[in-house]
mmCIF file of C-alpha atoms in Angstrom:
data_model
loop_
_atom_site.group_PDB
_atom_site.id
_atom_site.type_symbol
_atom_site.label_atom_id
_atom_site.label_comp_id
_atom_site.label_asym_id
_atom_site.label_seq_id
_atom_site.Cartn_x
_atom_site.Cartn_y
_atom_site.Cartn_z
ATOM 1 C CA MET D 275 -4.937 16.224 -19.523
ATOM 2 C CA PRO D 276 -2.236 18.700 -20.793
ATOM 3 C CA ASP D 277 0.419 17.529 -23.201
ATOM 4 C CA ILE D 278 3.168 17.112 -20.708
ATOM 5 C CA LEU D 279 5.949 16.419 -23.103
ATOM 6 C CA GLY D 280 5.431 19.174 -25.696
ATOM 7 C CA GLY D 281 7.592 18.450 -28.616
ATOM 8 C CA GLY D 282 10.120 16.088 -27.132
ATOM 9 C CA ALA D 283 9.879 12.809 -25.296
ATOM 10 C CA HIS D 284 11.809 11.698 -22.309
ATOM 11 C CA THR D 285 12.214 7.910 -22.666
ATOM 12 C CA VAL D 286 13.980 5.251 -20.749
ATOM 13 C CA ARG D 287 16.656 5.105 -23.418
ATOM 14 C CA SER D 288 17.361 8.874 -23.564
ATOM 15 C CA HIS D 289 16.884 9.852 -19.903
ATOM 16 C CA GLY D 290 16.374 6.590 -17.926
ATOM 17 C CA VAL D 291 20.066 6.249 -16.670
ATOM 18 C CA ALA D 292 20.372 9.830 -15.575
ATOM 19 C CA VAL D 293 17.034 9.740 -13.700
ATOM 20 C CA ALA D 294 18.046 6.477 -11.939
ATOM 21 C CA LYS D 295 21.489 7.844 -10.937
ATOM 22 C CA ILE D 296 19.840 10.806 -9.232
ATOM 23 C CA HIS D 297 17.929 8.351 -7.041
ATOM 24 C CA LYS D 298 20.674 5.712 -6.667
ATOM 25 C CA HIS D 299 20.652 6.051 -2.811
ATOM 26 C CA ASP D 300 16.847 5.457 -2.817
ATOM 27 C CA TRP D 301 17.266 2.217 -4.768
ATOM 28 C CA LEU D 302 19.966 1.120 -2.212
ATOM 29 C CA ILE D 303 17.516 1.919 0.570
ATOM 30 C CA LEU D 304 14.968 -0.370 -1.103
ATOM 31 C CA LEU D 305 17.515 -3.175 -1.224
ATOM 32 C CA LEU D 306 17.987 -2.632 2.485
ATOM 33 C CA LEU D 307 14.297 -2.786 3.132
ATOM 34 C CA VAL D 308 14.211 -6.252 1.222
ATOM 35 C CA VAL D 309 16.852 -7.546 3.435
ATOM 36 C CA ILE D 310 15.045 -6.311 6.667
ATOM 37 C CA GLU D 311 11.712 -7.780 5.373
ATOM 38 C CA ILE D 312 13.382 -11.079 4.880
ATOM 39 C CA GLY D 313 14.876 -10.969 8.364
ATOM 40 C CA LEU D 314 11.496 -10.142 9.919
ATOM 41 C CA ASN D 315 10.073 -13.319 8.321
ATOM 42 C CA ILE D 316 12.815 -15.493 9.564
ATOM 43 C CA ILE D 317 12.930 -14.576 13.192
ATOM 44 C CA GLU D 318 10.432 -16.073 15.821
ATOM 45 C CA PRO D 319 7.585 -13.878 16.663
ATOM 46 C CA PHE D 320 6.659 -13.208 20.360
ATOM 47 C CA HIS D 321 4.478 -15.980 21.590
ATOM 48 C CA HIS D 322 1.484 -14.300 23.113
ATOM 49 C CA PHE D 323 0.062 -16.088 26.249
ATOM 50 C CA VAL D 324 -2.895 -18.358 25.283
ATOM 51 C CA GLY D 325 -4.731 -19.799 28.238
ATOM 52 C CA GLU D 326 -7.395 -22.461 28.204
ATOM 53 C CA GLU D 327 -10.216 -20.014 28.608
ATOM 54 C CA MET D 328 -8.970 -18.026 25.587
ATOM 55 C CA MET D 329 -9.427 -20.811 23.107
ATOM 56 C CA THR D 330 -13.101 -20.008 22.567
ATOM 57 C CA ASP D 331 -12.339 -17.518 19.971
ATOM 58 C CA LEU D 332 -9.434 -19.439 18.386
ATOM 59 C CA LYS D 333 -11.207 -22.549 17.356
ATOM 60 C CA TYR D 334 -12.131 -21.518 13.889
ATOM 61 C CA PRO D 335 -11.344 -24.128 11.104
ATOM 62 C CA LEU D 336 -7.923 -24.288 9.568
ATOM 63 C CA LYS D 337 -8.271 -23.433 5.914
ATOM 64 C CA GLY D 338 -6.138 -22.543 2.940
ATOM 65 C CA ASN D 339 -5.917 -19.148 1.486
ATOM 66 C CA THR D 340 -8.549 -17.907 -1.034
ATOM 67 C CA ILE D 341 -5.786 -15.566 -2.114
ATOM 68 C CA PRO D 342 -2.487 -17.315 -1.821
ATOM 69 C CA PHE D 343 0.659 -15.480 -0.611
ATOM 70 C CA TRP D 344 2.256 -15.507 -4.054
ATOM 71 C CA ALA D 345 -0.751 -13.704 -5.507
ATOM 72 C CA VAL D 346 -0.325 -10.587 -3.217
ATOM 73 C CA PRO D 347 2.772 -9.141 -5.021
ATOM 74 C CA ILE D 348 0.857 -9.650 -8.297
ATOM 75 C CA ILE D 349 -2.066 -7.660 -7.027
ATOM 76 C CA ALA D 350 -0.070 -4.957 -5.146
ATOM 77 C CA ILE D 351 2.925 -4.565 -7.381
ATOM 78 C CA LEU D 352 2.539 -6.155 -10.832
ATOM 79 C CA LEU D 353 -0.881 -4.869 -11.555
ATOM 80 C CA PRO D 354 0.049 -1.175 -10.772
ATOM 81 C CA PHE D 355 3.343 -1.602 -12.720
ATOM 82 C CA VAL D 356 1.453 -2.711 -15.859
ATOM 83 C CA ILE D 357 -0.672 0.404 -15.667
ATOM 84 C CA PHE D 358 2.492 2.622 -15.227
ATOM 85 C CA LEU D 359 3.811 1.000 -18.339
ATOM 86 C CA ILE D 360 0.755 1.589 -20.300
ATOM 87 C CA TYR D 361 0.844 5.231 -19.373
ATOM 88 C CA TYR D 362 4.624 5.339 -20.287
ATOM 89 C CA PHE D 363 4.038 3.966 -23.720
ATOM 90 C CA ILE D 364 1.423 6.524 -24.382
ATOM 91 C CA LYS D 365 3.219 9.622 -23.090
ATOM 92 C CA LYS D 366 6.927 8.475 -23.189
ATOM 93 C CA ASP D 367 7.610 10.126 -19.852
ATOM 94 C CA VAL D 368 10.491 8.253 -18.072
ATOM 95 C CA TYR D 369 10.128 10.658 -15.041
ATOM 96 C CA ASP D 370 6.582 9.558 -14.463
ATOM 97 C CA LEU D 371 7.507 5.805 -14.934
ATOM 98 C CA HIS D 372 10.484 5.987 -12.673
ATOM 99 C CA HIS D 373 9.002 7.785 -9.831
ATOM 100 C CA ALA D 374 5.736 5.816 -9.996
ATOM 101 C CA ILE D 375 7.682 2.553 -9.751
ATOM 102 C CA LEU D 376 10.046 3.962 -6.988
ATOM 103 C CA GLY D 377 6.990 5.233 -4.912
ATOM 104 C CA LEU D 378 5.107 2.005 -5.337
ATOM 105 C CA LEU D 379 8.089 -0.057 -4.269
ATOM 106 C CA PHE D 380 8.642 2.103 -1.207
ATOM 107 C CA SER D 381 5.014 1.987 -0.459
ATOM 108 C CA VAL D 382 4.874 -1.757 -0.458
ATOM 109 C CA LEU D 383 8.203 -2.515 1.233
ATOM 110 C CA ILE D 384 7.891 0.173 4.029
ATOM 111 C CA THR D 385 4.374 -1.299 4.712
ATOM 112 C CA GLY D 386 5.710 -4.864 4.687
ATOM 113 C CA VAL D 387 8.529 -3.951 7.126
ATOM 114 C CA ILE D 388 6.197 -2.162 9.564
ATOM 115 C CA THR D 389 3.648 -4.796 9.265
ATOM 116 C CA ASP D 390 6.026 -7.776 9.974
ATOM 117 C CA ALA D 391 7.731 -5.831 12.739
ATOM 118 C CA ILE D 392 4.445 -5.272 14.505
ATOM 119 C CA LYS D 393 3.418 -8.953 13.851
ATOM 120 C CA ASP D 394 6.578 -10.255 15.500
ATOM 121 C CA ALA D 395 6.308 -7.825 18.468
ATOM 122 C CA VAL D 396 2.614 -8.490 19.208
ATOM 123 C CA GLY D 397 2.332 -12.299 18.577
ATOM 124 C CA ARG D 398 -1.372 -12.212 18.380
ATOM 125 C CA PRO D 399 -2.859 -15.749 17.850
ATOM 126 C CA ARG D 400 -4.862 -16.238 14.600
ATOM 127 C CA PRO D 401 -8.555 -17.321 14.762
ATOM 128 C CA ASP D 402 -7.504 -20.862 13.704
ATOM 129 C CA PHE D 403 -4.751 -21.148 16.352
ATOM 130 C CA PHE D 404 -6.326 -24.054 18.160
ATOM 131 C CA TRP D 405 -5.895 -26.435 15.108
ATOM 132 C CA ARG D 406 -2.504 -25.113 14.516
ATOM 133 C CA CYS D 407 -1.384 -25.854 17.975
ATOM 134 C CA PHE D 408 -3.396 -29.085 18.441
ATOM 135 C CA PRO D 409 -3.837 -30.762 15.093
ATOM 136 C CA ASP D 410 -5.085 -33.852 16.860
ATOM 137 C CA GLY D 411 -7.859 -31.844 18.640
ATOM 138 C CA LYS D 412 -6.464 -32.709 22.043
ATOM 139 C CA PRO D 413 -5.455 -29.555 23.958
ATOM 140 C CA ALA D 414 -2.702 -29.583 26.490
ATOM 141 C CA PHE D 415 -1.588 -26.676 28.778
ATOM 142 C CA TYR D 416 1.255 -26.247 31.228
ATOM 143 C CA PRO D 417 0.100 -26.580 34.811
ATOM 144 C CA THR D 418 -0.490 -23.271 36.578
ATOM 145 C CA ILE D 419 1.705 -22.647 39.687
ATOM 146 C CA ALA D 420 0.714 -19.802 42.032
ATOM 147 C CA GLY D 421 3.242 -17.081 42.246
ATOM 148 C CA ASN D 422 5.304 -18.220 39.222
ATOM 149 C CA SER D 423 5.062 -16.226 36.005
ATOM 150 C CA THR D 424 7.401 -18.374 33.924
ATOM 151 C CA ALA D 425 5.932 -18.985 30.514
ATOM 152 C CA ASN D 426 6.081 -22.855 30.611
ATOM 153 C CA VAL D 427 4.411 -23.208 33.980
ATOM 154 C CA SER D 428 1.758 -20.539 33.747
ATOM 155 C CA GLY D 429 -1.088 -22.401 32.006
ATOM 156 C CA ASP D 430 0.114 -21.470 28.465
ATOM 157 C CA VAL D 431 -0.597 -23.861 25.575
ATOM 158 C CA MET D 432 1.692 -27.021 24.986
ATOM 159 C CA CYS D 433 1.453 -27.079 21.292
ATOM 160 C CA SER D 434 1.985 -30.536 19.548
ATOM 161 C CA GLY D 435 1.708 -29.264 15.836
ATOM 162 C CA ILE D 436 4.257 -28.520 13.212
ATOM 163 C CA ASN D 437 6.665 -25.664 14.295
ATOM 164 C CA SER D 438 6.349 -23.705 11.142
ATOM 165 C CA VAL D 439 2.514 -23.763 11.262
ATOM 166 C CA ILE D 440 2.563 -22.782 14.898
ATOM 167 C CA LYS D 441 5.058 -19.908 14.283
ATOM 168 C CA GLU D 442 2.625 -18.575 11.460
ATOM 169 C CA GLY D 443 -0.308 -18.883 13.988
ATOM 170 C CA TYR D 444 1.341 -16.128 16.189
ATOM 171 C CA LYS D 445 1.241 -13.541 13.334
ATOM 172 C CA SER D 446 -2.381 -12.343 13.227
ATOM 173 C CA PHE D 447 -2.062 -8.583 13.812
ATOM 174 C CA PRO D 448 -2.031 -6.763 11.517
ATOM 175 C CA SER D 449 -3.011 -8.470 8.266
ATOM 176 C CA GLY D 450 -0.154 -8.639 5.832
ATOM 177 C CA HIS D 451 -2.302 -9.497 2.871
ATOM 178 C CA THR D 452 -4.521 -6.374 3.596
ATOM 179 C CA SER D 453 -1.617 -3.996 4.308
ATOM 180 C CA TRP D 454 0.258 -4.863 1.194
ATOM 181 C CA SER D 455 -2.822 -4.706 -0.959
ATOM 182 C CA PHE D 456 -3.783 -1.251 0.325
ATOM 183 C CA ALA D 457 -0.229 -0.066 0.034
ATOM 184 C CA GLY D 458 0.037 -1.051 -3.663
ATOM 185 C CA LEU D 459 -3.533 -0.420 -4.757
ATOM 186 C CA GLY D 460 -3.822 2.603 -2.507
ATOM 187 C CA PHE D 461 -0.697 4.118 -4.426
ATOM 188 C CA LEU D 462 -2.462 3.233 -7.692
ATOM 189 C CA ALA D 463 -5.631 4.960 -6.662
ATOM 190 C CA TRP D 464 -3.618 8.170 -5.943
ATOM 191 C CA TYR D 465 -1.841 7.712 -9.283
ATOM 192 C CA LEU D 466 -5.029 7.373 -11.290
ATOM 193 C CA SER D 467 -6.732 10.247 -9.600
ATOM 194 C CA GLY D 468 -3.897 12.532 -10.744
ATOM 195 C CA LYS D 469 -3.890 11.142 -14.278
ATOM 196 C CA VAL D 470 -7.663 11.489 -14.825
ATOM 197 C CA ARG D 471 -7.840 14.953 -12.934
ATOM 198 C CA ALA D 472 -10.542 13.554 -10.718
ATOM 199 C CA PHE D 473 -10.682 16.644 -8.540
ATOM 200 C CA ASP D 474 -10.958 19.202 -11.500
ATOM 201 C CA ARG D 475 -14.328 20.460 -10.117
ATOM 202 C CA ARG D 476 -16.265 19.286 -13.131
ATOM 203 C CA GLY D 477 -18.179 16.629 -11.275
ATOM 204 C CA HIS D 478 -17.573 13.572 -13.295
ATOM 205 C CA VAL D 479 -18.463 10.649 -11.048
ATOM 206 C CA ALA D 480 -17.081 8.222 -13.498
ATOM 207 C CA LYS D 481 -13.442 9.492 -12.455
ATOM 208 C CA LEU D 482 -14.286 8.566 -8.811
ATOM 209 C CA CYS D 483 -15.373 4.980 -10.002
ATOM 210 C CA ILE D 484 -11.929 4.601 -11.585
ATOM 211 C CA ILE D 485 -10.290 5.527 -8.348
ATOM 212 C CA PHE D 486 -12.420 3.405 -5.998
ATOM 213 C CA LEU D 487 -11.824 0.228 -8.206
ATOM 214 C CA PRO D 488 -8.369 -0.473 -6.922
ATOM 215 C CA LEU D 489 -9.497 0.229 -3.327
ATOM 216 C CA LEU D 490 -12.469 -2.209 -3.767
ATOM 217 C CA VAL D 491 -10.106 -4.933 -4.849
ATOM 218 C CA ALA D 492 -7.820 -4.278 -1.776
ATOM 219 C CA ALA D 493 -10.873 -4.381 0.462
ATOM 220 C CA LEU D 494 -11.940 -7.760 -1.021
ATOM 221 C CA VAL D 495 -8.483 -9.121 -0.298
ATOM 222 C CA GLY D 496 -8.932 -8.066 3.362
ATOM 223 C CA VAL D 497 -12.441 -9.560 3.567
ATOM 224 C CA SER D 498 -10.990 -12.926 2.252
ATOM 225 C CA ARG D 499 -8.681 -12.986 5.217
ATOM 226 C CA VAL D 500 -11.493 -12.953 7.692
ATOM 227 C CA ASP D 501 -13.577 -15.368 5.622
ATOM 228 C CA ASP D 502 -10.486 -17.808 5.593
ATOM 229 C CA TYR D 503 -10.265 -17.430 9.421
ATOM 230 C CA TRP D 504 -6.694 -16.280 9.210
ATOM 231 C CA HIS D 505 -7.389 -12.968 10.756
ATOM 232 C CA HIS D 506 -9.623 -11.176 13.172
ATOM 233 C CA TRP D 507 -11.408 -8.128 11.789
ATOM 234 C CA GLN D 508 -9.357 -5.773 13.758
ATOM 235 C CA ASP D 509 -6.258 -7.223 12.016
ATOM 236 C CA VAL D 510 -7.689 -6.491 8.657
ATOM 237 C CA PHE D 511 -8.881 -2.959 9.664
ATOM 238 C CA ALA D 512 -5.365 -2.078 11.011
ATOM 239 C CA GLY D 513 -3.679 -3.455 7.918
ATOM 240 C CA GLY D 514 -5.911 -1.407 5.630
ATOM 241 C CA LEU D 515 -5.290 1.757 7.527
ATOM 242 C CA LEU D 516 -1.583 1.156 7.727
ATOM 243 C CA GLY D 517 -1.229 0.526 3.946
ATOM 244 C CA THR D 518 -3.442 3.401 2.951
ATOM 245 C CA THR D 519 -1.544 5.810 5.154
ATOM 246 C CA ILE D 520 1.845 4.766 3.913
ATOM 247 C CA ALA D 521 0.696 4.769 0.351
ATOM 248 C CA SER D 522 -0.435 8.269 0.787
ATOM 249 C CA PHE D 523 2.880 9.477 2.194
ATOM 250 C CA CYS D 524 4.868 7.710 -0.587
ATOM 251 C CA TYR D 525 2.675 9.154 -3.444
ATOM 252 C CA LEU D 526 2.935 12.724 -2.122
ATOM 253 C CA GLN D 527 6.735 12.375 -1.700
ATOM 254 C CA PHE D 528 6.955 11.903 -5.509
ATOM 255 C CA PHE D 529 3.822 13.670 -6.957
ATOM 256 C CA PRO D 530 1.787 16.741 -6.246
ATOM 257 C CA PRO D 531 -1.703 16.283 -4.767
ATOM 258 C CA PRO D 532 -4.195 15.209 -7.490
ATOM 259 C CA TYR D 533 -6.225 18.485 -6.912
ATOM 260 C CA ASP D 534 -3.149 20.562 -7.723
ATOM 261 C CA ILE D 535 -2.889 22.144 -11.103
ATOM 262 C CA ASP D 536 0.216 20.152 -11.787
ATOM 263 C CA GLY D 537 -1.261 16.995 -10.283
ATOM 264 C CA TRP D 538 -0.850 14.929 -13.422
ATOM 265 C CA GLY D 539 2.913 14.761 -13.257
ATOM 266 C CA PRO D 540 5.807 14.008 -10.830
ATOM 267 C CA HIS D 541 7.658 16.761 -8.979
ATOM 268 C CA ALA D 542 10.819 15.799 -10.876
ATOM 269 C CA TYR D 543 9.331 16.562 -14.196
ATOM 270 C CA PHE D 544 8.567 20.111 -13.248
ATOM 271 C CA GLN D 545 11.960 20.476 -11.586
ATOM 272 C CA MET D 546 13.603 19.310 -14.841
ATOM 273 C CA LEU D 547 11.665 21.907 -16.775
ATOM 274 C CA ALA D 548 12.779 24.653 -14.457
ATOM 275 C CA GLU D 549 16.438 23.627 -14.542
ATOM 276 C CA SER D 550 16.362 23.309 -18.419
ATOM 277 C CA GLY D 551 15.071 26.797 -18.800
ATOM 278 C CA ASN D 552 11.441 25.861 -19.597
ATOM 279 C CA GLY D 553 10.256 26.496 -16.049
ATOM 280 C CA ASN D 554 9.063 30.027 -16.962
ATOM 281 C CA GLN D 555 6.880 28.672 -19.723
ATOM 282 C CA SER D 556 5.317 26.114 -17.362
ATOM 283 C CA SER D 557 4.713 28.903 -14.782
ATOM 284 C CA ALA D 558 3.187 31.059 -17.317
ATOM 285 C CA THR D 559 0.895 28.197 -18.304
ATOM 286 C CA ASN D 560 -0.186 27.657 -14.763
ATOM 287 C CA VAL D 561 -0.988 31.372 -14.434
ATOM 288 C CA ASN D 562 -3.077 31.172 -17.493
ATOM 289 C CA HIS D 563 -4.948 28.143 -16.099
ATOM 290 C CA ALA D 564 -5.477 30.033 -12.843
ATOM 291 C CA ASN D 565 -6.790 33.156 -14.585
ATOM 292 C CA VAL D 566 -9.200 31.083 -16.803
ATOM 293 C CA HIS D 567 -10.461 29.396 -13.684
ATOM 294 C CA GLN D 568 -11.029 32.604 -11.850
ATOM 295 C CA SER D 569 -12.869 33.979 -14.888
ATOM 296 C CA GLU D 570 -15.180 30.979 -15.037
ATOM 297 C CA LEU D 571 -15.994 31.390 -11.380
ATOM 298 C CA GLN D 572 -16.819 35.027 -11.756
ATOM 299 C CA SER D 573 -19.106 34.305 -14.698
ATOM 300 C CA ILE D 574 -20.878 31.734 -12.539
ATOM 301 C CA TYR D 575 -21.149 33.503 -9.230
ATOM 302 C CA ILE D 576 -21.136 37.138 -9.982
ATOM 303 C CA GLN D 577 -24.627 38.287 -11.073
ATOM 304 C CA PRO D 578 -25.044 41.517 -13.166
ATOM 305 C CA GLN D 579 -26.470 44.293 -11.111
ATOM 306 C CA HIS D 580 -29.031 46.634 -12.658
ATOM 307 C CA GLY D 581 -29.646 50.059 -11.054
#
C-alpha cells in the first residue's frame, strides 16, 4: 500500500473540523434520516389479509431472537467503526476516517429507511404470526359475507394477542436484521478490499478471505432470522440484496473502486492534494505506476522473436 500521507499527517485535530464543515449538509441529512427511521417504526404497518387457509405456513413457534435487536447496530456500525479507527491510528488520515464513517452511516440509515418503508407498506405476516395473533392457540376469524370486501367482515383474522406483538408480526418483508447487517458489513467489505488492494492482479487469495469474512457474518445473521422463524427465506434474500446494493452505492460515492490505482483512499484526499498543489505529483506517481504495470505485462506476454 502506498504511503498516502507522505511527510505530513492529516489528523482529527488538525483537519477534522474543516473536513466536517465541508460535509455539514450531509450530516444534517443523516439526522433527517434518523427522524424518518423513528417515524417509520412508530406508525402502524399495513395489515395484510390473513385468511384461515393461509395459516398453514404461519404456525411456526414464537421464539426469541438469536441475535437481539440491540446487537445489530454493534455488528453493522460499531464493528466497522472500530476498524476505521484502527486504520486511522496507523495512517493518521482524517479524510479516510471521516468519509468511511459518513459512508457507513449513510449506508445503514438509507437501508433502514427503505427497509422499514417497505415493511410498513407490504405488511407481510411473519412465519410465527399465528401465535402472535392467537397466543391461546384458539383462532378466530371475521365471518365472510359475499359481495362485501370490508376488512372486518371478509374472513380476516380476529387477533386476541398483545397489540405491539401483533404489530411486529406484520413486518416480515424484508428482513431488517439482514439488510442492516449487509449494509454495514458490506460497506466494510468494500473498504477492506481497497485497503488490502485485493484486486491488484497478484492473485493473493488471502485478501479475498479478508473481504468475505464480513459478508459471512452478515449471511449468518440472515440465516438466524429464518432459524428463529421471524422471517421467510424470501425476506432474508431481499434484505441481503437491498443492503449490499445500497452499501455499494454509498462506498463508491466516497471512495474509488478497489481495483482503481487510487482505490486505497477517498476521493476527498486526492481532491485535497490537487487543490493544495500536490496533485501533479500524485498524477505523476499514477503515470509511473501505469508505466511499470505496462512494462510488466509486456515482459510476460511479448515473447522474443528470432529470425
